[in-house]
Short mmCIF file of C-alpha atoms in Angstrom, two decimals:
data_model
loop_
_atom_site.label_atom_id
_atom_site.label_comp_id
_atom_site.label_asym_id
_atom_site.label_seq_id
_atom_site.Cartn_x
_atom_site.Cartn_y
_atom_site.Cartn_z
CA MET A 1 27.59 33.24 33.15
CA LYS A 2 31.04 32.04 34.21
CA ILE A 3 33.54 34.63 35.40
CA ASN A 4 37.12 34.56 36.68
CA GLU A 5 37.92 38.25 36.88
CA LYS A 6 39.96 39.03 39.96
CA ASN A 7 38.46 42.44 40.72
CA LEU A 8 34.91 41.18 40.50
CA SER A 9 35.76 38.26 42.76
CA MET A 10 37.22 40.61 45.34
CA PHE A 11 34.07 42.76 45.17
CA ALA A 12 31.88 39.68 45.65
CA THR A 13 33.70 38.53 48.80
CA THR A 14 34.15 41.96 50.41
CA PRO A 15 31.50 42.83 53.03
CA PRO A 16 28.94 44.23 53.46
CA SER A 17 26.26 42.62 51.33
CA ASP A 18 22.55 43.37 50.86
CA LEU A 19 21.47 39.75 51.39
CA GLU A 20 23.14 36.35 51.48
CA GLY A 21 22.15 32.76 52.11
CA TYR A 22 21.69 29.29 50.64
CA LEU A 23 19.31 28.69 47.73
CA ASN A 24 18.74 25.73 45.44
CA LYS A 25 19.49 26.53 41.80
CA ARG A 26 18.44 24.47 38.79
CA GLY A 27 21.10 24.03 36.12
CA GLU A 28 20.66 25.17 32.55
CA VAL A 29 21.91 21.99 30.89
CA ASN A 30 21.58 19.59 33.79
CA LYS A 31 18.08 20.16 35.17
CA SER A 32 19.00 18.89 38.61
CA TRP A 33 18.84 21.16 41.67
CA GLN A 34 22.12 22.21 43.26
CA ARG A 35 22.64 23.96 46.59
CA ARG A 36 24.54 27.22 46.17
CA TRP A 37 25.59 30.13 48.40
CA PHE A 38 24.15 33.40 47.04
CA VAL A 39 25.37 36.94 47.79
CA LEU A 40 23.44 40.04 46.64
CA LYS A 41 25.40 43.29 46.26
CA GLY A 42 23.62 46.13 44.48
CA ASN A 43 22.27 44.82 41.17
CA LEU A 44 24.70 41.87 41.08
CA LEU A 45 23.74 38.42 42.38
CA PHE A 46 26.79 36.23 42.96
CA TYR A 47 26.59 32.51 43.66
CA PHE A 48 29.30 30.29 45.10
CA GLU A 49 29.65 26.56 45.38
CA LYS A 50 29.70 26.87 49.18
CA LYS A 51 29.96 29.53 51.85
CA GLY A 52 33.47 30.92 52.38
CA ASP A 53 34.73 30.39 48.80
CA LYS A 54 37.07 33.10 47.51
CA GLU A 55 35.77 33.15 43.94
CA PRO A 56 32.15 32.94 42.72
CA ILE A 57 31.21 30.43 40.07
CA GLY A 58 28.70 32.80 38.48
CA VAL A 59 26.98 36.20 38.63
CA ILE A 60 23.58 37.44 37.49
CA VAL A 61 23.16 41.09 36.48
CA LEU A 62 19.67 42.07 37.65
CA GLU A 63 18.77 44.48 34.83
CA GLY A 64 15.92 44.06 32.36
CA CYS A 65 14.38 41.19 34.30
CA THR A 66 11.39 40.43 36.50
CA ILE A 67 11.09 38.29 39.63
CA GLU A 68 8.15 35.89 39.46
CA LEU A 69 6.84 32.81 41.21
CA ALA A 70 7.80 29.59 39.42
CA GLU A 71 4.89 27.49 38.23
CA ASP A 72 7.02 24.39 37.68
CA GLY A 73 9.34 22.89 40.23
CA GLU A 74 9.32 22.29 43.95
CA ASN A 75 7.72 24.35 46.71
CA TYR A 76 8.95 27.88 47.53
CA CYS A 77 10.46 28.34 44.07
CA PHE A 78 10.74 31.57 42.10
CA GLN A 79 12.36 32.57 38.83
CA ILE A 80 14.39 35.43 37.40
CA VAL A 81 13.02 36.02 33.90
CA PHE A 82 14.98 38.06 31.34
CA HIS A 83 12.71 39.33 28.57
CA GLY A 84 13.62 39.12 24.90
CA THR A 85 14.87 36.46 22.50
CA ASN A 86 17.53 33.98 23.60
CA ASN A 87 17.37 35.15 27.23
CA ARG A 88 17.76 32.74 30.08
CA THR A 89 15.43 32.13 33.02
CA TYR A 90 17.01 31.27 36.38
CA TYR A 91 15.05 28.97 38.70
CA LEU A 92 15.74 29.30 42.42
CA CYS A 93 14.16 27.56 45.39
CA ALA A 94 14.16 28.58 49.08
CA GLU A 95 13.77 26.52 52.23
CA ASN A 96 10.47 28.09 53.35
CA GLN A 97 7.93 30.79 52.53
CA GLU A 98 9.58 33.48 54.63
CA VAL A 99 13.01 33.05 53.00
CA MET A 100 11.44 33.01 49.53
CA GLU A 101 9.56 36.27 50.11
CA LYS A 102 12.70 37.92 51.52
CA TRP A 103 14.76 37.01 48.44
CA MET A 104 12.04 37.99 45.96
CA LYS A 105 11.65 41.40 47.58
CA ALA A 106 15.40 42.05 47.69
CA LEU A 107 15.92 41.01 44.06
CA THR A 108 12.98 43.14 42.87
CA CYS A 109 14.44 46.24 44.54
CA ALA A 110 17.98 45.62 43.28
CA GLY A 111 17.53 46.69 39.64
CA TYR A 112 18.41 50.11 38.28
CA GLU A 113 14.93 50.63 36.85
CA TYR A 114 13.38 50.13 40.27
CA MET A 115 15.81 52.58 41.84
CA LYS A 116 15.01 55.08 39.10
CA LEU A 117 11.30 54.79 39.83
CA MET A 118 11.93 55.19 43.54
CA VAL A 119 13.98 58.35 42.97
CA ALA A 120 11.22 59.80 40.77
CA GLU A 121 8.61 59.02 43.45
CA LEU A 122 10.73 60.61 46.16
CA GLN A 123 11.21 63.72 44.03
CA ARG A 124 7.45 63.97 43.52
CA GLN A 125 6.79 63.69 47.26
CA LEU A 126 9.48 66.29 47.94
CA GLY A 127 7.85 68.68 45.46
CA GLU A 128 4.47 68.28 47.19
CA LEU A 129 6.06 69.03 50.55
CA ASP A 130 7.70 72.16 49.12
CA GLU A 131 4.34 73.38 47.76
CA LYS A 132 2.64 72.80 51.12
CA ASN A 133 5.41 74.66 52.93
CA ALA A 134 5.13 77.58 50.51
CA GLU A 135 1.34 77.75 51.02
CA SER A 136 1.70 77.66 54.80
CA GLU A 137 4.30 80.45 54.66
CA THR A 138 2.01 82.67 52.57
CA GLN A 139 -0.89 82.06 54.94
CA SER A 140 1.24 82.78 57.99
CA SER A 141 2.54 86.01 56.44
CA SER A 142 -1.02 87.25 55.78
CA ILE A 143 -2.03 86.71 59.41
CA THR A 144 -1.03 89.53 61.76
CA PRO A 145 1.26 88.23 64.47
CA LYS A 146 -0.11 88.26 67.99
CA PRO A 147 1.90 89.92 70.76
CA PRO A 148 3.56 87.57 73.17
CA PRO A 149 1.77 86.93 76.45
CA ARG A 150 2.45 89.49 79.14
CA ARG A 151 4.76 88.29 81.83
CA GLN A 152 3.84 88.91 85.44
CA ASN A 153 6.18 90.63 87.86
CA PRO A 154 7.27 88.00 90.40
CA PHE A 155 7.64 90.74 93.06
CA ASN A 156 3.94 91.71 92.86
CA ARG A 157 2.77 88.99 95.11
CA VAL A 158 -0.49 88.87 97.05
CA ALA A 159 -0.16 89.76 100.72
CA PRO A 160 -0.31 86.70 102.95
CA ALA A 161 -3.44 86.09 104.99
CA PRO A 162 -3.34 87.08 108.69
CA PRO A 163 -2.42 84.25 111.03
CA VAL A 164 -5.27 82.34 112.56
CA PRO A 165 -5.26 82.63 116.39
CA SER A 166 -4.58 79.47 118.24
CA SER A 167 -7.07 77.73 120.49
CA LYS A 168 -5.39 79.21 123.60
CA GLU A 169 -5.76 82.78 122.33
CA GLN A 170 -9.40 82.19 121.44
CA SER A 171 -10.15 80.89 124.97
CA ARG A 172 -8.80 84.07 126.68
CA PRO A 173 -11.51 86.57 127.91
CA CYS A 174 -11.76 89.76 125.91
CA GLN A 175 -10.80 92.95 127.75
CA LYS A 176 -13.20 95.87 127.56
CA SER A 177 -11.95 99.00 125.93
CA PRO A 178 -12.21 102.25 127.92
CA ALA A 179 -14.48 103.78 125.29
CA GLU A 180 -17.20 101.20 125.84
CA PRO A 181 -19.83 102.23 128.46
CA SER A 182 -20.41 99.99 131.43
CA SER A 183 -23.64 98.17 132.06
CA SER A 184 -24.49 100.40 135.08
CA SER A 185 -24.18 103.62 133.07
CA GLU A 186 -26.41 102.15 130.37
CA ALA A 187 -29.02 101.28 132.98
CA THR A 188 -29.01 104.80 134.50
CA SER A 189 -29.30 106.46 131.08
CA GLY A 190 -32.22 104.20 130.25
CA SER A 191 -34.02 105.07 133.51
CA GLN A 192 -33.51 108.82 132.89
CA GLN A 193 -35.06 108.47 129.47
CA ASN A 194 -38.01 106.62 130.99
CA ILE A 195 -38.44 109.39 133.63
CA GLN A 196 -38.22 112.24 131.11
CA GLN A 197 -40.75 110.71 128.74
CA PRO A 198 -43.85 110.97 131.08
CA GLU A 199 -42.93 114.61 132.01
CA THR A 200 -43.07 115.68 128.39
CA ASP A 201 -46.34 113.80 127.88
CA GLY A 202 -47.97 115.69 130.81
CA PHE A 203 -46.80 119.05 129.49
CA PHE A 204 -48.37 118.52 126.07
CA LYS A 205 -51.55 117.22 127.71
CA SER A 206 -51.97 120.38 129.84
CA ILE A 207 -51.48 122.59 126.78
CA HIS A 208 -54.13 120.62 124.95
CA GLU A 209 -56.61 121.07 127.83
CA GLU A 210 -56.02 124.85 128.01
CA LEU A 211 -56.60 125.21 124.28
CA GLY A 212 -59.82 123.21 124.56
CA LYS A 213 -61.14 125.41 127.39
CA SER A 214 -60.39 128.63 125.52
CA PHE A 215 -62.09 127.27 122.42
CA VAL A 216 -65.26 126.43 124.45
CA LYS A 217 -65.31 129.88 126.07
CA GLU A 218 -65.01 131.59 122.69
CA LYS A 219 -67.82 129.48 121.31
CA ASN A 220 -70.13 130.31 124.22
CA ARG A 221 -69.34 134.03 123.92
CA ARG A 222 -70.30 134.02 120.26
CA LYS A 223 -73.58 132.26 121.03
CA THR A 224 -74.51 134.81 123.67
CA GLU A 225 -73.72 137.65 121.29
CA GLU A 226 -75.97 136.14 118.65
CA VAL A 227 -78.82 135.77 121.15
CA THR A 228 -78.54 139.37 122.30
CA THR A 229 -78.46 140.69 118.74
CA LYS A 230 -81.60 138.73 117.93
CA LYS A 231 -83.42 140.13 121.00
CA GLU A 232 -82.43 143.67 120.14
CA ALA A 233 -83.68 143.21 116.61
CA SER A 234 -87.04 141.94 117.81
CA LEU A 235 -87.44 144.92 120.17
CA ILE A 236 -86.72 147.34 117.37
CA ASP A 237 -89.41 145.76 115.24
CA LEU A 238 -91.96 146.23 117.99
#
């Protein structure tokens, strides 16, 4: 549609904009393609005769429409289709595939209905997050809290290891302590033990011999007594 309103023209030329660039537009009466400068702001698509113009030559309100690929026309063309009776279809054409996809995506997201659906989806996701947070809070409240880890006293440190003697200290000869016996005293004590051991052995040996002699004498005495008693008994019988 054609517009000349001053306020709308000021809004169209005031930055920032959602998307802007050149597109080829096919006329409604004259079916020829014309190069126009398009500016998208919210759900309003302004088009100018050239970049830098102060007033747009038309505006398209992006409500109640769909953005579709154009079957007829040149390459990289798409169309803005308004549904219902006596509604117009706008045919636009981009320079390449990337520019066409960028414009189709921006125009699809510009309508109020799309924004309404997005808000509803965001509210649903927010509700799910709230439910998950509530469940996690109930689970955390049921679990008994663990005490914090015990901190160690920094002053209770392990005693350092004794210093390792140097090579010079290890090479020094060790001095004997006065309590240690000398080698000569050890030798004399060993010889005394060797001398005392045979003396004790001879003592026990002599005792053993005396006991053996007394035992033999006692045995012989008993034998003689038995012989005499037998002789006396035989004499009595006679």
